[in-house]
JSON list of C-alpha atoms in Angstrom, two decimals:
[
{"chain": "A", "resi": 1, "resn": "GLU", "atom": "CA", "xyz": [2.61, -2.62, -31.75]},
{"chain": "A", "resi": 2, "resn": "ILE", "atom": "CA", "xyz": [3.52, -4.69, -28.73]},
{"chain": "A", "resi": 3, "resn": "ARG", "atom": "CA", "xyz": [4.72, -3.06, -25.54]},
{"chain": "A", "resi": 4, "resn": "LEU", "atom": "CA", "xyz": [6.78, -5.20, -23.20]},
{"chain": "A", "resi": 5, "resn": "SER", "atom": "CA", "xyz": [6.01, -4.48, -19.59]},
{"chain": "A", "resi": 6, "resn": "LEU", "atom": "CA", "xyz": [6.94, -6.95, -16.92]},
{"chain": "A", "resi": 7, "resn": "VAL", "atom": "CA", "xyz": [4.20, -5.55, -14.69]},
{"chain": "A", "resi": 8, "resn": "GLY", "atom": "CA", "xyz": [1.22, -6.77, -16.72]},
{"chain": "A", "resi": 9, "resn": "SER", "atom": "CA", "xyz": [-0.42, -5.22, -19.71]},
{"chain": "A", "resi": 10, "resn": "GLU", "atom": "CA", "xyz": [-2.54, -6.76, -22.40]},
{"chain": "A", "resi": 11, "resn": "MET", "atom": "CA", "xyz": [-0.50, -7.91, -25.37]},
{"chain": "A", "resi": 12, "resn": "CYS", "atom": "CA", "xyz": [-1.14, -10.34, -28.18]},
{"chain": "A", "resi": 13, "resn": "ILE", "atom": "CA", "xyz": [0.86, -11.57, -31.15]},
{"chain": "A", "resi": 14, "resn": "ARG", "atom": "CA", "xyz": [-0.62, -15.08, -30.96]},
{"chain": "A", "resi": 15, "resn": "ASP", "atom": "CA", "xyz": [-1.61, -15.45, -34.60]},
{"chain": "A", "resi": 16, "resn": "SER", "atom": "CA", "xyz": [0.51, -12.70, -36.09]},
{"chain": "A", "resi": 17, "resn": "HIS", "atom": "CA", "xyz": [3.76, -13.25, -37.95]},
{"chain": "A", "resi": 18, "resn": "SER", "atom": "CA", "xyz": [5.30, -9.88, -37.17]},
{"chain": "A", "resi": 19, "resn": "GLY", "atom": "CA", "xyz": [5.03, -6.86, -34.97]},
{"chain": "A", "resi": 20, "resn": "THR", "atom": "CA", "xyz": [7.09, -4.63, -32.75]},
{"chain": "A", "resi": 21, "resn": "MET", "atom": "CA", "xyz": [8.11, -4.84, -29.13]},
{"chain": "A", "resi": 22, "resn": "GLN", "atom": "CA", "xyz": [8.47, -1.58, -27.22]},
{"chain": "A", "resi": 23, "resn": "VAL", "atom": "CA", "xyz": [11.05, -2.15, -24.49]},
{"chain": "A", "resi": 24, "resn": "ASN", "atom": "CA", "xyz": [9.92, -0.62, -21.20]},
{"chain": "A", "resi": 25, "resn": "VAL", "atom": "CA", "xyz": [12.31, -2.29, -18.77]},
{"chain": "A", "resi": 26, "resn": "GLN", "atom": "CA", "xyz": [15.87, -1.72, -17.64]},
{"chain": "A", "resi": 27, "resn": "THR", "atom": "CA", "xyz": [17.99, -4.01, -19.84]},
{"chain": "A", "resi": 28, "resn": "MET", "atom": "CA", "xyz": [21.57, -3.02, -19.03]},
{"chain": "A", "resi": 29, "resn": "ASN", "atom": "CA", "xyz": [22.82, -6.41, -17.83]},
{"chain": "A", "resi": 30, "resn": "MET", "atom": "CA", "xyz": [20.10, -8.57, -19.36]},
{"chain": "A", "resi": 31, "resn": "THR", "atom": "CA", "xyz": [20.81, -10.92, -22.26]},
{"chain": "A", "resi": 32, "resn": "PHE", "atom": "CA", "xyz": [18.43, -10.51, -25.15]},
{"chain": "A", "resi": 33, "resn": "GLU", "atom": "CA", "xyz": [17.26, -14.09, -24.61]},
{"chain": "A", "resi": 34, "resn": "ALA", "atom": "CA", "xyz": [16.00, -13.15, -21.13]},
{"chain": "A", "resi": 35, "resn": "LEU", "atom": "CA", "xyz": [14.15, -10.15, -22.55]},
{"chain": "A", "resi": 36, "resn": "ALA", "atom": "CA", "xyz": [12.66, -12.21, -25.41]},
{"chain": "A", "resi": 37, "resn": "TYR", "atom": "CA", "xyz": [11.53, -14.88, -22.95]},
{"chain": "A", "resi": 38, "resn": "GLU", "atom": "CA", "xyz": [9.79, -12.31, -20.74]},
{"chain": "A", "resi": 39, "resn": "TRP", "atom": "CA", "xyz": [8.17, -10.68, -23.78]},
{"chain": "A", "resi": 40, "resn": "ALA", "atom": "CA", "xyz": [6.84, -14.01, -25.08]},
{"chain": "A", "resi": 41, "resn": "ARG", "atom": "CA", "xyz": [5.52, -14.97, -21.65]},
{"chain": "A", "resi": 42, "resn": "ALA", "atom": "CA", "xyz": [3.78, -11.62, -21.15]},
{"chain": "A", "resi": 43, "resn": "ALA", "atom": "CA", "xyz": [2.43, -11.55, -24.71]},
{"chain": "A", "resi": 44, "resn": "GLN", "atom": "CA", "xyz": [1.30, -15.19, -24.54]},
{"chain": "A", "resi": 45, "resn": "VAL", "atom": "CA", "xyz": [2.74, -15.85, -27.99]},
{"chain": "A", "resi": 46, "resn": "THR", "atom": "CA", "xyz": [2.09, -19.07, -29.87]},
{"chain": "A", "resi": 47, "resn": "GLY", "atom": "CA", "xyz": [5.03, -21.43, -29.57]},
{"chain": "A", "resi": 48, "resn": "THR", "atom": "CA", "xyz": [8.33, -20.42, -28.06]},
{"chain": "A", "resi": 49, "resn": "TYR", "atom": "CA", "xyz": [10.13, -17.09, -28.20]},
{"chain": "A", "resi": 50, "resn": "LYS", "atom": "CA", "xyz": [12.87, -18.93, -30.09]},
{"chain": "A", "resi": 51, "resn": "ASN", "atom": "CA", "xyz": [10.50, -19.26, -33.08]},
{"chain": "A", "resi": 52, "resn": "TYR", "atom": "CA", "xyz": [10.81, -15.52, -33.70]},
{"chain": "A", "resi": 53, "resn": "LYS", "atom": "CA", "xyz": [13.54, -13.29, -35.09]},
{"chain": "A", "resi": 54, "resn": "TYR", "atom": "CA", "xyz": [14.26, -9.98, -33.42]},
{"chain": "A", "resi": 55, "resn": "TYR", "atom": "CA", "xyz": [15.84, -6.89, -35.00]},
{"chain": "A", "resi": 56, "resn": "ASN", "atom": "CA", "xyz": [17.07, -3.68, -33.38]},
{"chain": "A", "resi": 57, "resn": "SER", "atom": "CA", "xyz": [16.19, -0.23, -34.72]},
{"chain": "A", "resi": 58, "resn": "ARG", "atom": "CA", "xyz": [19.15, -0.43, -37.14]},
{"chain": "A", "resi": 59, "resn": "GLY", "atom": "CA", "xyz": [17.73, -3.63, -38.67]},
{"chain": "A", "resi": 60, "resn": "GLN", "atom": "CA", "xyz": [20.42, -5.86, -37.16]},
{"chain": "A", "resi": 61, "resn": "LEU", "atom": "CA", "xyz": [19.43, -9.38, -36.12]},
{"chain": "A", "resi": 62, "resn": "LEU", "atom": "CA", "xyz": [19.74, -9.65, -32.35]},
{"chain": "A", "resi": 63, "resn": "ASP", "atom": "CA", "xyz": [21.93, -12.33, -30.77]},
{"chain": "A", "resi": 64, "resn": "MET", "atom": "CA", "xyz": [20.16, -14.14, -27.92]},
{"chain": "A", "resi": 65, "resn": "GLY", "atom": "CA", "xyz": [23.39, -14.66, -25.98]},
{"chain": "A", "resi": 66, "resn": "ARG", "atom": "CA", "xyz": [24.57, -11.04, -25.97]},
{"chain": "A", "resi": 67, "resn": "LYS", "atom": "CA", "xyz": [23.52, -8.29, -23.60]},
{"chain": "A", "resi": 68, "resn": "CYS", "atom": "CA", "xyz": [20.75, -6.03, -24.82]},
{"chain": "A", "resi": 69, "resn": "THR", "atom": "CA", "xyz": [22.75, -2.82, -24.47]},
{"chain": "A", "resi": 70, "resn": "GLU", "atom": "CA", "xyz": [25.62, -4.26, -26.54]},
{"chain": "A", "resi": 71, "resn": "GLN", "atom": "CA", "xyz": [23.11, -4.58, -29.38]},
{"chain": "A", "resi": 72, "resn": "GLY", "atom": "CA", "xyz": [21.47, -1.17, -29.08]},
{"chain": "A", "resi": 73, "resn": "VAL", "atom": "CA", "xyz": [18.45, -2.33, -27.06]},
{"chain": "A", "resi": 74, "resn": "SER", "atom": "CA", "xyz": [17.55, -0.38, -23.93]},
{"chain": "A", "resi": 75, "resn": "SER", "atom": "CA", "xyz": [14.49, 1.05, -22.25]},
{"chain": "A", "resi": 76, "resn": "GLY", "atom": "CA", "xyz": [12.57, 3.01, -24.89]},
{"chain": "A", "resi": 77, "resn": "SER", "atom": "CA", "xyz": [13.91, 0.92, -27.79]},
{"chain": "A", "resi": 78, "resn": "THR", "atom": "CA", "xyz": [11.66, -0.66, -30.38]},
{"chain": "A", "resi": 79, "resn": "VAL", "atom": "CA", "xyz": [12.45, -4.20, -31.50]},
{"chain": "A", "resi": 80, "resn": "LYS", "atom": "CA", "xyz": [10.98, -5.61, -34.71]},
{"chain": "A", "resi": 81, "resn": "VAL", "atom": "CA", "xyz": [9.65, -9.14, -34.23]},
{"chain": "A", "resi": 82, "resn": "THR", "atom": "CA", "xyz": [9.09, -11.56, -37.13]},
{"chain": "A", "resi": 83, "resn": "LYS", "atom": "CA", "xyz": [8.26, -15.24, -37.30]}
]
């Protein structure tokens, strides 16, 4: 399990092909791309955040250009991450 926290915590998905991201930030007006970028930076993932696919708790593929809340992603949400 990967917890996204913009105020530093140890995370690693470097060599993994899947995992989960626990959203611990306010996402109301944030696009999912901004959230994914911050997650990848904090987790120090291999490659770019764009190499991964992200799914909300309903199993729907998340659109990078849409706001998180429009896609069911908010603080406390779990996002499935696959490569």
